[in-house]
mmCIF file of C-alpha atoms in Angstrom:
data_model
loop_
_atom_site.group_PDB
_atom_site.id
_atom_site.type_symbol
_atom_site.label_atom_id
_atom_site.label_comp_id
_atom_site.label_asym_id
_atom_site.label_seq_id
_atom_site.Cartn_x
_atom_site.Cartn_y
_atom_site.Cartn_z
ATOM 1 C CA MET Q 1 21.060 57.440 39.681
ATOM 2 C CA GLU Q 2 18.987 56.116 43.110
ATOM 3 C CA ARG Q 3 15.962 53.944 42.826
ATOM 4 C CA LEU Q 4 12.641 55.533 44.296
ATOM 5 C CA VAL Q 5 10.383 53.136 43.573
ATOM 6 C CA GLN Q 6 10.674 49.496 43.459
ATOM 7 C CA GLU Q 7 7.393 48.393 41.534
ATOM 8 C CA ASN Q 8 6.775 50.449 38.484
ATOM 9 C CA LEU Q 9 2.815 50.225 38.622
ATOM 10 C CA LYS Q 10 1.986 53.863 37.679
ATOM 11 C CA ASN Q 11 3.672 54.143 34.413
ATOM 12 C CA THR Q 12 1.004 53.091 31.873
ATOM 13 C CA PRO Q 13 -0.836 54.654 28.716
ATOM 14 C CA GLU Q 14 -3.961 54.422 30.919
ATOM 15 C CA GLU Q 15 -2.572 56.282 33.526
ATOM 16 C CA TYR Q 16 -0.778 58.954 31.070
ATOM 17 C CA ASP Q 17 -4.194 59.168 29.578
ATOM 18 C CA ARG Q 18 -6.019 60.144 32.492
ATOM 19 C CA LYS Q 19 -3.329 62.553 33.885
ATOM 20 C CA TYR Q 20 -3.289 64.354 30.563
ATOM 21 C CA PHE Q 21 -6.717 65.183 31.011
ATOM 22 C CA GLU Q 22 -6.461 66.351 34.244
ATOM 23 C CA ARG Q 23 -3.631 68.754 33.201
ATOM 24 C CA LYS Q 24 -5.734 69.845 30.904
ATOM 25 C CA LYS Q 25 -8.301 71.059 33.000
ATOM 26 C CA ALA Q 26 -5.547 72.614 35.305
ATOM 27 C CA GLY Q 27 -4.220 74.618 32.133
ATOM 28 C CA VAL Q 28 -0.850 75.676 31.134
ATOM 29 C CA ASP Q 29 1.666 75.681 33.989
ATOM 30 C CA GLU Q 30 4.474 78.631 34.017
ATOM 31 C CA PHE Q 31 6.793 76.463 35.069
ATOM 32 C CA ASP Q 32 6.664 74.207 32.506
ATOM 33 C CA LEU Q 33 6.455 77.077 29.860
ATOM 34 C CA LYS Q 34 10.169 78.105 30.810
ATOM 35 C CA ARG Q 35 11.535 74.970 31.103
ATOM 36 C CA TRP Q 36 10.242 73.990 27.728
ATOM 37 C CA LYS Q 37 11.455 77.542 26.424
ATOM 38 C CA LEU Q 38 14.780 76.809 27.722
ATOM 39 C CA LEU Q 39 15.055 72.902 26.283
ATOM 40 C CA LEU Q 40 14.526 74.526 22.957
ATOM 41 C CA LYS Q 41 17.567 76.833 23.481
ATOM 42 C CA TYR Q 42 19.889 75.487 20.824
ATOM 43 C CA TYR Q 43 16.679 74.527 18.145
ATOM 44 C CA LYS Q 44 17.835 76.127 14.717
ATOM 45 C CA GLY Q 45 15.177 74.497 12.786
ATOM 46 C CA GLY Q 46 14.879 71.000 10.822
ATOM 47 C CA THR Q 47 13.359 67.815 12.073
ATOM 48 C CA LEU Q 48 12.809 67.835 15.891
ATOM 49 C CA VAL Q 49 11.290 64.944 18.141
ATOM 50 C CA ASP Q 50 9.835 65.460 21.299
ATOM 51 C CA LEU Q 51 10.064 62.062 23.039
ATOM 52 C CA GLY Q 52 7.427 61.203 25.770
ATOM 53 C CA CYS Q 53 5.700 64.209 25.065
ATOM 54 C CA LEU Q 54 2.140 64.047 26.202
ATOM 55 C CA ASP Q 55 0.770 67.505 27.126
ATOM 56 C CA SER Q 56 4.167 69.126 25.979
ATOM 57 C CA LEU Q 57 4.229 72.142 24.171
ATOM 58 C CA VAL Q 58 7.607 71.778 22.807
ATOM 59 C CA PRO Q 59 6.351 70.578 19.625
ATOM 60 C CA VAL Q 60 4.182 73.899 19.209
ATOM 61 C CA MET Q 61 6.610 76.171 20.192
ATOM 62 C CA ALA Q 62 9.097 74.574 17.719
ATOM 63 C CA ARG Q 63 6.896 74.874 14.936
ATOM 64 C CA GLU Q 64 6.238 78.544 15.955
ATOM 65 C CA LYS Q 65 10.077 79.137 15.773
ATOM 66 C CA GLU Q 66 10.264 77.423 12.042
ATOM 67 C CA LYS Q 67 7.027 77.363 10.387
ATOM 68 C CA LYS Q 68 7.945 74.719 7.556
ATOM 69 C CA ALA Q 69 9.845 72.119 10.264
ATOM 70 C CA GLU Q 70 8.584 68.825 10.409
ATOM 71 C CA ILE Q 71 8.007 68.502 14.040
ATOM 72 C CA TRP Q 72 7.076 65.065 16.078
ATOM 73 C CA GLY Q 73 5.592 64.017 19.348
ATOM 74 C CA ILE Q 74 5.680 60.419 20.710
ATOM 75 C CA ASP Q 75 4.061 58.950 23.582
ATOM 76 C CA ILE Q 76 2.504 56.159 24.707
ATOM 77 C CA ALA Q 77 -0.900 57.709 25.853
ATOM 78 C CA LYS Q 78 -3.154 57.318 22.833
ATOM 79 C CA GLU Q 79 -6.354 59.297 23.988
ATOM 80 C CA ALA Q 80 -4.036 62.190 24.583
ATOM 81 C CA LEU Q 81 -1.961 61.917 21.580
ATOM 82 C CA TRP Q 82 -5.656 62.066 19.745
ATOM 83 C CA ASP Q 83 -6.611 65.349 21.552
ATOM 84 C CA MET Q 84 -3.090 66.856 21.016
ATOM 85 C CA GLU Q 85 -3.195 66.287 17.244
ATOM 86 C CA LYS Q 86 -6.759 67.658 17.083
ATOM 87 C CA GLN Q 87 -5.260 70.971 18.599
ATOM 88 C CA HIS Q 88 -2.121 70.944 16.386
ATOM 89 C CA PRO Q 89 -3.005 69.684 13.084
ATOM 90 C CA HIS Q 90 0.588 70.709 11.557
ATOM 91 C CA ILE Q 91 2.356 68.708 14.195
ATOM 92 C CA PHE Q 92 3.022 64.929 13.574
ATOM 93 C CA PHE Q 93 1.542 62.821 16.917
ATOM 94 C CA HIS Q 94 2.874 58.924 17.120
ATOM 95 C CA ASN Q 95 1.503 56.485 19.747
ATOM 96 C CA ALA Q 96 4.894 54.389 20.453
ATOM 97 C CA ASP Q 97 7.061 53.223 22.913
ATOM 98 C CA VAL Q 98 10.635 55.591 23.600
ATOM 99 C CA TYR Q 99 12.631 52.413 23.642
ATOM 100 C CA ASP Q 100 11.716 51.734 20.008
ATOM 101 C CA THR Q 101 10.484 54.516 18.180
ATOM 102 C CA LYS Q 102 10.429 52.762 15.022
ATOM 103 C CA PHE Q 103 12.482 55.996 13.471
ATOM 104 C CA PRO Q 104 15.501 55.489 10.653
ATOM 105 C CA GLU Q 105 18.665 56.103 12.376
ATOM 106 C CA ARG Q 106 19.905 59.815 12.070
ATOM 107 C CA TYR Q 107 16.454 60.885 11.183
ATOM 108 C CA PHE Q 108 16.273 63.901 13.325
ATOM 109 C CA LYS Q 109 18.389 67.397 14.041
ATOM 110 C CA TYR Q 110 16.821 67.986 17.365
ATOM 111 C CA ALA Q 111 15.156 65.526 20.225
ATOM 112 C CA VAL Q 112 13.604 66.604 23.768
ATOM 113 C CA ALA Q 113 13.225 64.173 26.524
ATOM 114 C CA GLY Q 114 11.500 66.690 29.067
ATOM 115 C CA GLU Q 115 10.468 65.202 32.315
ATOM 116 C CA LEU Q 116 10.929 61.468 30.905
ATOM 117 C CA ILE Q 117 13.805 59.406 32.227
ATOM 118 C CA GLU Q 118 12.666 59.764 35.573
ATOM 119 C CA HIS Q 119 9.686 57.734 34.636
ATOM 120 C CA LEU Q 120 11.580 54.929 32.688
ATOM 121 C CA GLU Q 121 12.511 51.262 34.113
ATOM 122 C CA LYS Q 122 15.796 51.583 31.789
ATOM 123 C CA PRO Q 123 16.787 54.807 31.242
ATOM 124 C CA GLU Q 124 20.135 53.657 29.115
ATOM 125 C CA GLU Q 125 18.351 51.997 26.785
ATOM 126 C CA PHE Q 126 15.925 54.950 26.090
ATOM 127 C CA ILE Q 127 19.306 57.010 25.748
ATOM 128 C CA GLU Q 128 20.847 54.932 23.297
ATOM 129 C CA GLU Q 129 17.638 55.123 21.216
ATOM 130 C CA ALA Q 130 17.116 58.628 21.186
ATOM 131 C CA PHE Q 131 20.926 59.047 19.737
ATOM 132 C CA ARG Q 132 20.200 56.115 17.413
ATOM 133 C CA ILE Q 133 17.603 58.501 15.790
ATOM 134 C CA LEU Q 134 19.752 61.644 16.046
ATOM 135 C CA LYS Q 135 21.779 63.113 13.139
ATOM 136 C CA LYS Q 136 25.313 63.421 13.475
ATOM 137 C CA GLY Q 137 25.779 66.998 15.484
ATOM 138 C CA GLY Q 138 22.050 66.686 15.961
ATOM 139 C CA ILE Q 139 20.988 68.034 19.851
ATOM 140 C CA LEU Q 140 19.479 65.952 22.665
ATOM 141 C CA ALA Q 141 17.976 68.629 25.153
ATOM 142 C CA LEU Q 142 17.010 66.850 28.285
ATOM 143 C CA SER Q 143 15.307 67.531 31.763
ATOM 144 C CA THR Q 144 14.861 65.727 34.889
ATOM 145 C CA PRO Q 145 14.535 66.779 38.769
ATOM 146 C CA PHE Q 146 17.565 67.377 40.304
ATOM 147 C CA ASN Q 147 18.273 64.575 43.234
ATOM 148 C CA GLU Q 148 14.962 63.950 43.906
ATOM 149 C CA LYS Q 149 13.808 62.410 46.987
ATOM 150 C CA LEU Q 150 11.204 59.977 47.107
ATOM 151 C CA GLY Q 151 7.447 62.085 47.676
ATOM 152 C CA GLU Q 152 9.315 65.045 46.843
ATOM 153 C CA VAL Q 153 7.870 65.537 43.172
ATOM 154 C CA ASP Q 154 5.763 62.732 41.649
ATOM 155 C CA ALA Q 155 6.068 59.628 44.232
ATOM 156 C CA GLU Q 156 3.794 57.076 42.501
ATOM 157 C CA ARG Q 157 5.435 57.501 38.951
ATOM 158 C CA HIS Q 158 8.992 58.372 39.086
ATOM 159 C CA LEU Q 159 11.047 55.398 39.431
ATOM 160 C CA TRP Q 160 14.510 57.019 39.449
ATOM 161 C CA SER Q 161 16.399 60.411 40.916
ATOM 162 C CA PHE Q 162 19.440 61.814 39.195
ATOM 163 C CA THR Q 163 22.495 63.845 40.110
ATOM 164 C CA ILE Q 164 24.548 66.042 37.717
ATOM 165 C CA ASN Q 165 26.921 63.452 37.756
ATOM 166 C CA ASP Q 166 24.321 60.773 36.833
ATOM 167 C CA ILE Q 167 23.367 62.764 33.667
ATOM 168 C CA ARG Q 168 27.111 63.652 32.596
ATOM 169 C CA ASN Q 169 27.781 59.720 32.951
ATOM 170 C CA LEU Q 170 24.575 59.002 30.901
ATOM 171 C CA LEU Q 171 25.290 61.454 28.107
ATOM 172 C CA GLU Q 172 29.180 62.169 27.649
ATOM 173 C CA PRO Q 173 29.726 58.735 25.916
ATOM 174 C CA TYR Q 174 27.613 59.873 23.030
ATOM 175 C CA GLY Q 175 28.920 63.594 22.576
ATOM 176 C CA GLU Q 176 29.849 66.853 24.341
ATOM 177 C CA THR Q 177 27.173 67.967 27.026
ATOM 178 C CA LYS Q 178 26.364 71.622 28.777
ATOM 179 C CA ILE Q 179 23.993 71.256 31.993
ATOM 180 C CA ILE Q 180 22.898 73.997 33.696
ATOM 181 C CA LEU Q 181 20.170 73.855 36.957
ATOM 182 C CA PHE Q 182 17.034 75.372 36.440
ATOM 183 C CA PRO Q 183 15.565 77.636 38.233
ATOM 184 C CA LYS Q 184 18.935 78.920 39.953
ATOM 185 C CA LEU Q 185 16.688 79.888 42.852
ATOM 186 C CA HIS Q 186 14.111 76.838 44.450
ATOM 187 C CA ILE Q 187 11.294 78.603 45.088
ATOM 188 C CA PRO Q 188 8.680 75.572 46.021
ATOM 189 C CA LEU Q 189 5.190 77.003 45.287
ATOM 190 C CA THR Q 190 4.117 73.395 44.610
ATOM 191 C CA THR Q 191 5.789 69.927 44.932
ATOM 192 C CA TYR Q 192 6.020 69.901 40.833
ATOM 193 C CA HIS Q 193 8.174 73.164 41.197
ATOM 194 C CA HIS Q 194 11.611 71.305 41.728
ATOM 195 C CA LYS Q 195 14.890 72.296 40.824
ATOM 196 C CA ASN Q 196 15.690 70.489 37.481
ATOM 197 C CA ILE Q 197 18.868 69.306 35.979
ATOM 198 C CA LEU Q 198 18.933 70.702 32.082
ATOM 199 C CA SER Q 199 21.368 69.363 29.498
ATOM 200 C CA TRP Q 200 22.109 69.887 26.048
ATOM 201 C CA THR Q 201 24.067 66.907 24.134
ATOM 202 C CA THR Q 202 25.489 67.341 20.733
ATOM 203 C CA LYS Q 203 25.968 64.003 19.158
ATOM 204 C CA GLN Q 204 29.381 63.192 17.936
#
């Protein structure tokens, strides 16, 4: 793990509420849609949580796959969650810190953390909490920019850069981990279309 930004000034609820409504005006990004679909590759039903969801459609796509499943989204951005709740009343949205979700141990069968850990001051503590709330045999699906350099993606909000080995070292203590790079060919349409690490870890 390489620290990109020393002072964590932008990762606040207020900033993510602002970012949510900015992104809502712009509409859904096709790159995000493809990544969200991949994150759900191994979802076969049951309880699911999207950790740091903001405007992610992972919960919506999961609900489309499994109409009766209990689906949750967690984020610190309260106004964004209120708006998501109005749009998607069959999904539960929970305003909470991802380091301390308040869920019971072994509650979820599937957890998603899409483009989250690079924003967190303490990624290791988040990973520990994610596996705490996963059932044995449950899956954590994670994505993060690959080997990001300062200013390449989100200079103000991204605190950390990760290699494949970094992600492997974070996840493999918890279970078998599959890792890919997405997309295989990087075409920089915008700074946000950066090659990503995607991983799936099955809890031991």
